[in-house]
Rosetta silent file (secondary structure, phi, psi, omega in degrees, C-alpha in Angstrom):
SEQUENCE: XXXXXXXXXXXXXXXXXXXXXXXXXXXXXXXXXXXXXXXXXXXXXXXXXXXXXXXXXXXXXXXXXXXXXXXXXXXXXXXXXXXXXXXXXXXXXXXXXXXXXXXXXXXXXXXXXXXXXXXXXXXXXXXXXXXXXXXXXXXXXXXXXXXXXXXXXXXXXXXXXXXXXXXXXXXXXXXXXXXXXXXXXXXXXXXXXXXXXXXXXXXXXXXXXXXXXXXXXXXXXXXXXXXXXXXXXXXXXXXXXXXXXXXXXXXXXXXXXXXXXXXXXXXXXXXXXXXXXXXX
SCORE:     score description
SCORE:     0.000 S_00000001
   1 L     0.000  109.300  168.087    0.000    0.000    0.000 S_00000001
   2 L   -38.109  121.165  172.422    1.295    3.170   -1.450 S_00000001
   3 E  -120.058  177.450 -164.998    2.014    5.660    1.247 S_00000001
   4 E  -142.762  140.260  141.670    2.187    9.875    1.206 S_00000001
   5 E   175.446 -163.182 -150.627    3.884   12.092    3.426 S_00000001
   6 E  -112.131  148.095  131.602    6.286   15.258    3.573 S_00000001
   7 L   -67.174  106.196  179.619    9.814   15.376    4.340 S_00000001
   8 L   -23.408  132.201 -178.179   10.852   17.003    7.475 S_00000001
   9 L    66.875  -54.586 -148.128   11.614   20.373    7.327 S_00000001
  10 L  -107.985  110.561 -163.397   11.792   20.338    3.856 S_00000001
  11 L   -80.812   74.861  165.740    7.979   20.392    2.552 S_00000001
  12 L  -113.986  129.682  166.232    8.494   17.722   -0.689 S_00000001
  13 E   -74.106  146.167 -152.428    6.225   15.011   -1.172 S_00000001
  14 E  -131.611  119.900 -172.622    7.169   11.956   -0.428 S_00000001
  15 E  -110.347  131.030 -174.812    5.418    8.838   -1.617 S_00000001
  16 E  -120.750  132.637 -160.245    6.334    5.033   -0.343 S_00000001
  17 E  -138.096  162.784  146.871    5.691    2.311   -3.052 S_00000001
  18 L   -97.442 -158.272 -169.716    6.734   -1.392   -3.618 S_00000001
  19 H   -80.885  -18.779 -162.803    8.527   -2.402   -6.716 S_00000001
  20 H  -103.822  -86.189 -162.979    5.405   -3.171   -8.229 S_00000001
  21 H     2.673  -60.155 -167.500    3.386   -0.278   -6.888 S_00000001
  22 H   -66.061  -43.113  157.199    5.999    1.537   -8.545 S_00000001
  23 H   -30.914  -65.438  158.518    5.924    0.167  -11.210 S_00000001
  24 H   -49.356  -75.771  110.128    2.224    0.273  -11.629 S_00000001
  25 H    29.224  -56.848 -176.125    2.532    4.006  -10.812 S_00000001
  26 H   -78.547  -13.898 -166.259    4.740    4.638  -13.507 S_00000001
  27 L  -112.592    9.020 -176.901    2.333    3.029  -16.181 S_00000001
  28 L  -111.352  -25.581 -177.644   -0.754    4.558  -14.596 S_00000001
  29 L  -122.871  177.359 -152.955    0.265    7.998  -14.753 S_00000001
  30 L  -123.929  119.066 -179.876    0.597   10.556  -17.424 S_00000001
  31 L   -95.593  139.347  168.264    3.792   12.930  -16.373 S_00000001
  32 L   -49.233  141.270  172.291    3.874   16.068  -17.299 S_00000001
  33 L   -53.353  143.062 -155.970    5.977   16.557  -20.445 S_00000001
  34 L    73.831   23.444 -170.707    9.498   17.504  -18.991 S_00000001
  35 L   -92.559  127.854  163.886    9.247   15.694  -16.153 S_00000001
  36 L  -140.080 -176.686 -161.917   12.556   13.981  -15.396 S_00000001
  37 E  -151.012  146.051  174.855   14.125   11.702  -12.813 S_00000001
  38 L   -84.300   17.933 -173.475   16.811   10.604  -10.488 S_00000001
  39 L    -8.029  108.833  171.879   17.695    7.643   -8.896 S_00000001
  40 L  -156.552  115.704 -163.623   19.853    7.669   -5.913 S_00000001
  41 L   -34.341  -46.615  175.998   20.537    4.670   -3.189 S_00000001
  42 L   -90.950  127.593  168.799   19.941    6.484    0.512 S_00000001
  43 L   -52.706  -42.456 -169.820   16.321    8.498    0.793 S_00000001
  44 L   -62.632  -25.743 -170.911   18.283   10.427    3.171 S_00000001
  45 L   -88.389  137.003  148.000   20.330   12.455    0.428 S_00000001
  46 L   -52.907 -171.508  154.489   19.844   15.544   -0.758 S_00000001
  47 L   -85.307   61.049 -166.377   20.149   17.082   -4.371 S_00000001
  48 L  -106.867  116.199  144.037   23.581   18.189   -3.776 S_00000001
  49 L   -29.032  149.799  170.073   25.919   18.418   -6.873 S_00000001
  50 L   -91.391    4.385  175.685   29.276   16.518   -6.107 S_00000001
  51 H   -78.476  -31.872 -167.406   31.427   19.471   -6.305 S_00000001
  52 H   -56.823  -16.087 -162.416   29.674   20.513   -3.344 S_00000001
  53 H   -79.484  -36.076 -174.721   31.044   17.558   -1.372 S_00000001
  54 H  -109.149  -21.207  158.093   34.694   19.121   -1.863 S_00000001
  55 L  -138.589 -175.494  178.779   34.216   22.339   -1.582 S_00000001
  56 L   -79.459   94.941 -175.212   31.842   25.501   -0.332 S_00000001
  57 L   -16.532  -41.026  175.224   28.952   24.883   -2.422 S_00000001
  58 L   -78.390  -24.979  174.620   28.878   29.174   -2.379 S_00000001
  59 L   -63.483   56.894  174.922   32.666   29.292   -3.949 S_00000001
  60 H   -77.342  -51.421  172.129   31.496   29.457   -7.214 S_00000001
  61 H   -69.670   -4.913  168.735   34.432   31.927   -8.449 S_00000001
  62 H   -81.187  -38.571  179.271   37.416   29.630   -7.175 S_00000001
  63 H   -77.362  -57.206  176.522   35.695   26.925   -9.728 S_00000001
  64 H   -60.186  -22.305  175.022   34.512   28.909  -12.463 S_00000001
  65 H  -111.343    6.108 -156.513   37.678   30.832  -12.508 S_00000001
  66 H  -124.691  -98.420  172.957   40.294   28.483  -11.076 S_00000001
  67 H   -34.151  -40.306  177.683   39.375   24.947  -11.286 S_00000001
  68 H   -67.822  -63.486 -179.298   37.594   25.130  -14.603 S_00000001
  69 H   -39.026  -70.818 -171.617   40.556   26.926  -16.735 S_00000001
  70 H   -45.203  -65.908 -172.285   42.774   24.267  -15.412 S_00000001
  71 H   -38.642  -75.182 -172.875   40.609   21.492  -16.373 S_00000001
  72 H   -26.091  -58.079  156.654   40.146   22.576  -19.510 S_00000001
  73 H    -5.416  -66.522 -158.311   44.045   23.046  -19.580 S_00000001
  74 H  -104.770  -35.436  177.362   44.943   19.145  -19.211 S_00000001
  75 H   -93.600   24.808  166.642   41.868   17.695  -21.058 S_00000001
  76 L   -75.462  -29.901 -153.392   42.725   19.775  -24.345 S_00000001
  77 L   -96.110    8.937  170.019   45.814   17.173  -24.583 S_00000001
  78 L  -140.942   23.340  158.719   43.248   14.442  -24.960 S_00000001
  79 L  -138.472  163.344 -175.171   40.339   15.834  -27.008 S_00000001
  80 L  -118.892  110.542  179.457   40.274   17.649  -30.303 S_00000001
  81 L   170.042  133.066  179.808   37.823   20.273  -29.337 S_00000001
  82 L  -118.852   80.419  173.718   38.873   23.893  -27.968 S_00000001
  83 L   -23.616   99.844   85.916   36.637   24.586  -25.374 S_00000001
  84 L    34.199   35.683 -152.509   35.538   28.295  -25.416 S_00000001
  85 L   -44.857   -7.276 -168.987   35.218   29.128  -21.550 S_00000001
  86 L   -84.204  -18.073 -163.427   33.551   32.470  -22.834 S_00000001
  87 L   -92.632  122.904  168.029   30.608   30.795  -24.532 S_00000001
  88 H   -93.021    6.521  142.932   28.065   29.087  -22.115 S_00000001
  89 H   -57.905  -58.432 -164.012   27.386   26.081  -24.437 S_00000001
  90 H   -75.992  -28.294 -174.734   31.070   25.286  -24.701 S_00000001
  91 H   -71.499  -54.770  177.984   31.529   25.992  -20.557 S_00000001
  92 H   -47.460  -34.765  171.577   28.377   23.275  -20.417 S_00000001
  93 H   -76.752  -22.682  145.517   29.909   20.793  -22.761 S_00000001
  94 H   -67.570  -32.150 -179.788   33.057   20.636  -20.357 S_00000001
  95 H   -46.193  -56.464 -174.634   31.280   20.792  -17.420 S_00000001
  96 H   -86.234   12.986  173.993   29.306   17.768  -18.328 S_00000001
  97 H   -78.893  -63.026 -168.595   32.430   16.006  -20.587 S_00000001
  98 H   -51.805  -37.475  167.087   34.025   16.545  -16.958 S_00000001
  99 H   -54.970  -48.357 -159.715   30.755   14.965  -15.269 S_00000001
 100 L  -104.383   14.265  142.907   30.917   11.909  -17.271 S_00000001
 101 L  -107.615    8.988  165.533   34.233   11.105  -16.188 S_00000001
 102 L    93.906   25.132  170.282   33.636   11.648  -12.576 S_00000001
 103 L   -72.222   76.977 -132.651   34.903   14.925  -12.004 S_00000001
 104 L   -39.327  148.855 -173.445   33.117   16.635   -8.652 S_00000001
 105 L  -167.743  176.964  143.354   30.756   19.838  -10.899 S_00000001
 106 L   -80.843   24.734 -170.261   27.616   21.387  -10.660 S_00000001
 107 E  -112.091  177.401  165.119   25.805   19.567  -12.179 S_00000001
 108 E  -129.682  127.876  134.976   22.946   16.231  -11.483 S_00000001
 109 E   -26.316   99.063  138.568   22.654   13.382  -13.167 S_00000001
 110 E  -137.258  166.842 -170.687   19.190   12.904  -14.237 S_00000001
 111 E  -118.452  171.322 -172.322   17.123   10.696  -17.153 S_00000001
 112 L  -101.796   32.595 -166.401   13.711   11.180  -18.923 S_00000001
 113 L  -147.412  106.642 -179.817   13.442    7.434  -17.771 S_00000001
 114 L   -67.103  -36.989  165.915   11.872    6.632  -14.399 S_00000001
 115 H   -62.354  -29.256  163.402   13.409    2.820  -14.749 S_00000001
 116 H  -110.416   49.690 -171.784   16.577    4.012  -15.351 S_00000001
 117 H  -120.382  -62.259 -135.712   16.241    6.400  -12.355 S_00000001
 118 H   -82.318  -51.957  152.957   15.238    3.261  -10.558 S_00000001
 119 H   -16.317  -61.923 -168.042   18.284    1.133  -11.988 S_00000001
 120 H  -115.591   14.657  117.925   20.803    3.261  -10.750 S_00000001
 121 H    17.626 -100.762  173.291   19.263    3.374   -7.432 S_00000001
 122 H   -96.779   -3.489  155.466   19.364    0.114   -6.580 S_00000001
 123 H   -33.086  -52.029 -174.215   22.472   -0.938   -8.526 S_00000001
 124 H   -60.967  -39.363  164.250   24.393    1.113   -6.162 S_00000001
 125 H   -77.148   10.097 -150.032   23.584   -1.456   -3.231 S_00000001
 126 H  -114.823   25.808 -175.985   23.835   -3.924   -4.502 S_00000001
 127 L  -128.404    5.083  178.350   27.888   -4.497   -4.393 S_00000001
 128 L  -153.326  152.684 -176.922   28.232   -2.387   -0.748 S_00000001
 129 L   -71.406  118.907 -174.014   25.841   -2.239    2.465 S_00000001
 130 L   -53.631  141.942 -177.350   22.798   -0.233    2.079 S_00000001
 131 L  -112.082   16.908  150.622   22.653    2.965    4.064 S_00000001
 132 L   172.373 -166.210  -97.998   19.286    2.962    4.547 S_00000001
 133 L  -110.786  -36.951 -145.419   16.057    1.583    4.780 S_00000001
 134 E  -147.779  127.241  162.577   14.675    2.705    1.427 S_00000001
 135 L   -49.741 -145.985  178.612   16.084    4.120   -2.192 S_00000001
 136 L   171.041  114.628  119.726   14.591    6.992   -3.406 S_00000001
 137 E   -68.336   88.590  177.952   13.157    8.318   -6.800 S_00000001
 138 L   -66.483  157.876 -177.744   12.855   11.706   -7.712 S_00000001
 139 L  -128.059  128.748  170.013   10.320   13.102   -9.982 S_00000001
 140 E  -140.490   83.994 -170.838   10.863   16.571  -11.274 S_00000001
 141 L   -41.922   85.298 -146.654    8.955   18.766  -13.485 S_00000001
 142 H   -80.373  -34.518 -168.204   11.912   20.596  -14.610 S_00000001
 143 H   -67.619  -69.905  179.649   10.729   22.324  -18.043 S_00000001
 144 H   -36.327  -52.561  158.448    7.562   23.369  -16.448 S_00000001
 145 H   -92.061   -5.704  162.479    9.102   24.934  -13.633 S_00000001
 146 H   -56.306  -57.304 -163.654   11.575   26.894  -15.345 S_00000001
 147 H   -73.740  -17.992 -176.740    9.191   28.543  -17.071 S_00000001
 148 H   -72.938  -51.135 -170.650    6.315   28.740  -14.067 S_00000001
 149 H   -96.274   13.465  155.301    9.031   30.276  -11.686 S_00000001
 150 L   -89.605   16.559 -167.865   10.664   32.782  -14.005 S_00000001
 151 L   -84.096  -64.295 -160.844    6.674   33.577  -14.697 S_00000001
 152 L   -71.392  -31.255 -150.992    6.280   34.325  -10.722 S_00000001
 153 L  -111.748  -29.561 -165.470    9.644   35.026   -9.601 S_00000001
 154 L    71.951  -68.466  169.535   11.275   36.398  -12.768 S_00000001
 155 L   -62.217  136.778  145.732   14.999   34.339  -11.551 S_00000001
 156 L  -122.095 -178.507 -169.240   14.925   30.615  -11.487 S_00000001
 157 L   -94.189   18.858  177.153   17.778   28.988   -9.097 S_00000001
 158 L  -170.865  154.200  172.772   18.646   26.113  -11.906 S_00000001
 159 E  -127.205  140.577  176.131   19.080   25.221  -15.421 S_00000001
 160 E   -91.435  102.353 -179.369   18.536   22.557  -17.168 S_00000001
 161 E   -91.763  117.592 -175.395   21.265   21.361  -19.454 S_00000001
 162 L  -100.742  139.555 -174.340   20.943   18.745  -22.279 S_00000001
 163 L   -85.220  152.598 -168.171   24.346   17.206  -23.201 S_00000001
 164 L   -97.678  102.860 -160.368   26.146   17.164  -26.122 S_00000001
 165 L   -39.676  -41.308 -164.552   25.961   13.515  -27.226 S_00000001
 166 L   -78.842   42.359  151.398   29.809   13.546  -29.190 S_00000001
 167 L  -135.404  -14.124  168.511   31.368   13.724  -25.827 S_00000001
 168 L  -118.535  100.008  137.290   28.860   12.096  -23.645 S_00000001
 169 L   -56.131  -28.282 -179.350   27.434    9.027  -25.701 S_00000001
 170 L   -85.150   34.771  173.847   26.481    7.297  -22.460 S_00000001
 171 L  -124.852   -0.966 -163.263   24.088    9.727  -22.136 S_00000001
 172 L  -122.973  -46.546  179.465   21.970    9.265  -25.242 S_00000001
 173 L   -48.860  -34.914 -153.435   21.721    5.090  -23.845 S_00000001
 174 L  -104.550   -4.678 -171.201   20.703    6.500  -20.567 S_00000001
 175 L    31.510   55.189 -163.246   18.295    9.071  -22.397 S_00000001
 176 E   -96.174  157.590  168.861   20.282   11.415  -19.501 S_00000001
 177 E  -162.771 -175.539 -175.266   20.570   15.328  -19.430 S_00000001
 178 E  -144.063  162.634 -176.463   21.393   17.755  -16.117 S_00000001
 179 E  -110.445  139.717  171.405   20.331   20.211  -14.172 S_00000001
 180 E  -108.899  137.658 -173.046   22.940   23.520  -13.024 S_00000001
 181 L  -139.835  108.368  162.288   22.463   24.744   -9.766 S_00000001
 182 L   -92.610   20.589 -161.037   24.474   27.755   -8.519 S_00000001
 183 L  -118.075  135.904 -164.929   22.963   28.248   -4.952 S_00000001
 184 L   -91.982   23.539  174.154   24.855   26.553   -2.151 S_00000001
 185 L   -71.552 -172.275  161.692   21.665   25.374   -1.474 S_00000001
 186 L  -102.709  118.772 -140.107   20.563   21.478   -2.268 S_00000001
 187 H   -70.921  -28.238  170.669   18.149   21.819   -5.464 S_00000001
 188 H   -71.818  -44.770  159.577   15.658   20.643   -2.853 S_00000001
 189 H   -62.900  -12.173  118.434   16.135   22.901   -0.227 S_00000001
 190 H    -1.197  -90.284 -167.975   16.070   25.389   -3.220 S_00000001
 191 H   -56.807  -49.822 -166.946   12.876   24.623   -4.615 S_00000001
 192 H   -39.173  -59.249  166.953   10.822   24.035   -0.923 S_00000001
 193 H   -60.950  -30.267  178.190   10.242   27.429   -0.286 S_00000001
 194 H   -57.947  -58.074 -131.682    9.096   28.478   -4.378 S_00000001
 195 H   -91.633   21.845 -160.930    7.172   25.779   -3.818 S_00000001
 196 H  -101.905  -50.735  175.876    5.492   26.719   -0.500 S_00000001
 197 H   -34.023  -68.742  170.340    5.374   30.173   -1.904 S_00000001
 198 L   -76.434  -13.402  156.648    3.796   29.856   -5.145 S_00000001
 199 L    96.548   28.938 -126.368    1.354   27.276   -3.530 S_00000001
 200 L  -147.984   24.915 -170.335    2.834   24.952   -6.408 S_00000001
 201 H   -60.355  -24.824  159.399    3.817   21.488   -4.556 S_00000001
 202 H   -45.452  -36.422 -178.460    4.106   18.841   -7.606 S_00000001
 203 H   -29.204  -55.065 -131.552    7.116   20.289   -8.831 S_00000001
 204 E  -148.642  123.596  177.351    9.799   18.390   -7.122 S_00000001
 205 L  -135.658 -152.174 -172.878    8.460   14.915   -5.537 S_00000001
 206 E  -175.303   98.412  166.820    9.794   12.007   -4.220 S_00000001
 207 E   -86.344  124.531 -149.189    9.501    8.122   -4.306 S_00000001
 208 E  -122.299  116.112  173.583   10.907    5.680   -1.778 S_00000001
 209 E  -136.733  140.478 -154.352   10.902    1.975   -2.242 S_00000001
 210 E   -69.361  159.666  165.917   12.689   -0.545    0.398 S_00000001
 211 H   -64.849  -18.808 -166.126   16.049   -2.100   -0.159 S_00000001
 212 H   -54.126  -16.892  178.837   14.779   -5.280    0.581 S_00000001
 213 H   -56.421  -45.992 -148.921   13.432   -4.655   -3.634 S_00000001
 214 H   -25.656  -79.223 -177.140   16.936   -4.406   -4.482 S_00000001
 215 H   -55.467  -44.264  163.100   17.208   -7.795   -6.063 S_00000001
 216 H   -35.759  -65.249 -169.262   14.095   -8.352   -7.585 S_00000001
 217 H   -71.643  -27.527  174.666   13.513   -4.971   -9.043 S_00000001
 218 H   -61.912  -66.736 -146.792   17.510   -5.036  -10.805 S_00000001
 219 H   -85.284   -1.526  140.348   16.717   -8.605  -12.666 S_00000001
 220 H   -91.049   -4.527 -179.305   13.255   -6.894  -13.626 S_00000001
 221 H   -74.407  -44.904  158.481   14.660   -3.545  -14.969 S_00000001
 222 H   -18.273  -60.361 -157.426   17.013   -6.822  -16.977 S_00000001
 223 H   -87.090  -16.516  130.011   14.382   -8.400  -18.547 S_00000001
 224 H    -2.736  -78.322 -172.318   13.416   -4.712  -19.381 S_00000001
 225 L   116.582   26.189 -179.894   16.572   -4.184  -21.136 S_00000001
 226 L  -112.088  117.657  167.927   17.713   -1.669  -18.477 S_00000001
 227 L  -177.835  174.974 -139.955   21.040   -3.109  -17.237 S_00000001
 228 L  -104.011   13.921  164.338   24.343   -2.108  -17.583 S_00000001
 229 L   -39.487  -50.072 -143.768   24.884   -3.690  -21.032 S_00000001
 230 L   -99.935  -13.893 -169.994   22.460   -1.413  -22.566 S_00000001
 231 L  -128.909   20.278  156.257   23.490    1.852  -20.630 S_00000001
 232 L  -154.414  137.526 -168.787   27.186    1.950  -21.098 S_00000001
 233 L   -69.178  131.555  179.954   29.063    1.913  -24.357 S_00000001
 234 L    84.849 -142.847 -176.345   31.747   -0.505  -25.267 S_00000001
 235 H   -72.594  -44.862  154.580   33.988   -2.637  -23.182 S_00000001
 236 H   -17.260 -112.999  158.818   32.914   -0.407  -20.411 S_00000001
 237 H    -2.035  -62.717  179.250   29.069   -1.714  -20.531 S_00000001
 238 H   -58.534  -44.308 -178.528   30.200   -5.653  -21.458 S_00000001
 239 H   -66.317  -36.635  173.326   32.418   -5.632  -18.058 S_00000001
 240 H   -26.731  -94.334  175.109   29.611   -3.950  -16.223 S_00000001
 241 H   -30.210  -71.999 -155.732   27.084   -6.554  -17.058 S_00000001
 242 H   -53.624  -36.987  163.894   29.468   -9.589  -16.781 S_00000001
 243 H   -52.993  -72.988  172.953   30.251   -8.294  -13.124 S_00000001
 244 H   -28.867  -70.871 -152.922   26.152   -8.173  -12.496 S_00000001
 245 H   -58.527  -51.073 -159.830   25.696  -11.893  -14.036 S_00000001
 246 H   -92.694  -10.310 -177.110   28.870  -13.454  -12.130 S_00000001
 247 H  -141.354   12.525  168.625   29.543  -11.651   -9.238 S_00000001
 248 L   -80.464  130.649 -176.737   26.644   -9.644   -8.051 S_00000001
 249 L   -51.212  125.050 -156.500   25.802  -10.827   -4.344 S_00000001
 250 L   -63.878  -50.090 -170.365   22.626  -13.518   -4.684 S_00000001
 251 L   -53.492  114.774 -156.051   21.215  -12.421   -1.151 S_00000001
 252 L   -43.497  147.073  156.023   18.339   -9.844   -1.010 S_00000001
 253 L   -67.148  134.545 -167.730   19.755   -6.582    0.458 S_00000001
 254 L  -143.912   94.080 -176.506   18.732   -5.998    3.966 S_00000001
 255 L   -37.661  149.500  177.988   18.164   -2.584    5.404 S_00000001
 256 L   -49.402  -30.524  171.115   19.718   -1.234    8.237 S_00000001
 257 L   -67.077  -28.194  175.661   16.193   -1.370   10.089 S_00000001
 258 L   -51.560  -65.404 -134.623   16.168   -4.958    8.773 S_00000001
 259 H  -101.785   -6.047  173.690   19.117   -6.262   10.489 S_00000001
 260 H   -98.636   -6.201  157.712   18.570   -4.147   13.929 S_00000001
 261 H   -78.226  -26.263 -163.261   15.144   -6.201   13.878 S_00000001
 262 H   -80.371  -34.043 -179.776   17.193   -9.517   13.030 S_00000001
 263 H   -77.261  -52.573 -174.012   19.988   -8.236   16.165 S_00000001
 264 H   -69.420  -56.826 -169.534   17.619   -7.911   18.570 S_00000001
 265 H   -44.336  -43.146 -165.412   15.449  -10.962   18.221 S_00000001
 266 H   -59.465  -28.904 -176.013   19.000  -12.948   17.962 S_00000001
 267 H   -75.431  -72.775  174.554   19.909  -11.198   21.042 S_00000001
 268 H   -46.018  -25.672 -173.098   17.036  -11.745   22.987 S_00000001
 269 H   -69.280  -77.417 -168.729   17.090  -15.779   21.522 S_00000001
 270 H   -41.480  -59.201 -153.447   20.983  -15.694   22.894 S_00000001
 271 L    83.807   -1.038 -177.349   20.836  -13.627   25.778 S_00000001
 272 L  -119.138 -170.716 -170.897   23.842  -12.337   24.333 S_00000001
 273 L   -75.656   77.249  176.092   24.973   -9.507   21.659 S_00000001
 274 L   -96.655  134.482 -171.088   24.709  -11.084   17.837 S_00000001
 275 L  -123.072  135.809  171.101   25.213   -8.891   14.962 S_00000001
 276 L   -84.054  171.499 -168.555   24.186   -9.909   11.258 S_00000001
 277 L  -144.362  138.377  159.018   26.531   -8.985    8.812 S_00000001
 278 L   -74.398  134.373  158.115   26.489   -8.882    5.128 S_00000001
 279 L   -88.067  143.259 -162.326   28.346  -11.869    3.572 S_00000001
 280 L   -99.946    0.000    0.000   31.190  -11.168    1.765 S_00000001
């Protein structure tokens, strides 16, 4: 049974599905056009870009004027393309060139594909111990609210960037594009107040489905044809997959809430202290 409620502090709706709820959910409803989506293993995380992780999220002119130049600098000696730092196409097509090798930016990850939202989700647990009870899918009208809150607001706080396929190809498998965020906010803590403001709560949502899914819901997003065969190119993509078939761990994943119900009963059983463990 599909459940609704807000996230603390932060007023986004928050919806709790199973895989097939979710599922069901995605094939029952008609998303706005521009609506795109996120996938990301702990519920618990914000929308924080990963540059933010290494530096102060507000230090925007140490990157854009420091960090960037430099980049550019050292990956001119491996692409034949002369980035243009004055032009804000050519700063987006490094940013996200830079993104898709795993360089900390300002940008998010997200697809026009809730299953391959969902995919890399639970993927992420399913080679390290989940870090908490439930995944999380965002849903975010992104087109719609650019244009609603530069209607209301005049400014919005993010842009939505689609990438330029000859440098990101794994992005056109992944039907992926990104959002830029320049506020040292979290695009949700961003958005929370517009959307409290403008009375406007659909923008930005949230879906949460347990780890315990993990296994299930990866070998159906397989028989899908979402796996990582299909969503990265070349020798990349074949090792992917072959790692999934032969060496992804068989045992359902089993939230942290799981295994402190599994410690206590064992404990109480015992009389002593037992702790489950993932096996490795």
């Amino acid at each position: 049974m599909a459940k609704f409620t807000y996230a603390e502090k932060i007023m986004i709706p928050i919806s709790e599905y199973t895989w097939k709820e979710f599922k069901n959910y995605c094939l029952e409803t008609q998303f706005h056009p521009g609506t795109i989506f996120r996938g990301q293993s702990n519920c618990e995380w914000h929308l924080d870009p990963s540059y933010t992780r290494f530096i102060d999220g507000s230090n925007f002119r140490k990157y854009f004027e420091i960090i960037l130049p430099e980049a550019k600098r050292l990956v001119a000696s491996y692409i034949d393309y002369d980035f243009d730092l004055t032009s804000q196409d050519d700063q987006n097509r490094l940013i996200g060139l830079l993104q898709h090798h795993g360089f900390p930016t300002p940008l998010l990850d997200w697809t026009n594909s809730p299953y391959v939202a969902a995919y890399f989700a639970f993927i992420d647990i399913a080679y390290r111990e989940p870090e908490s009870d439930y995944i999380a899918v965002w849903l975010f009208n992104a087109e719609y609210s650019v244009r609603f809150i530069e209607e209301k607001l005049c400014e919005c706080p993010f842009h939505i960037i689609l990438p330029d396929h000859r440098f990101n190809k794994r992005l056109l498998a992944q039907d992926g594009l990104f959002t830029l965020s320049l506020s040292p906010l979290s695009l949700d803590e961003e958005l929370s107040p517009i959307m409290d403001e403008l009375d406007h709560p659909g923008l930005l949502q949230k879906v949460i489905i347990p780890v315990e899914e993990s296994r299930f819901a990866l070998k159906d997003l397989s028989l899908m044809g979402i796996h990582a065969g299909n969503l990265f190119e070349g020798i990349d993509g074949v090792c992917k997959r072959l790692k999934d078939h032969f060496f992804m761990e068989s045992e359902t994943a089993l939230s942290p809430r799981g295994k402190r119900l599994i410690n206590a009963a064992l404990s109480r059983l015992s009389g002593g202290k037992k702790n489950i463990k993932r096996s490795k």
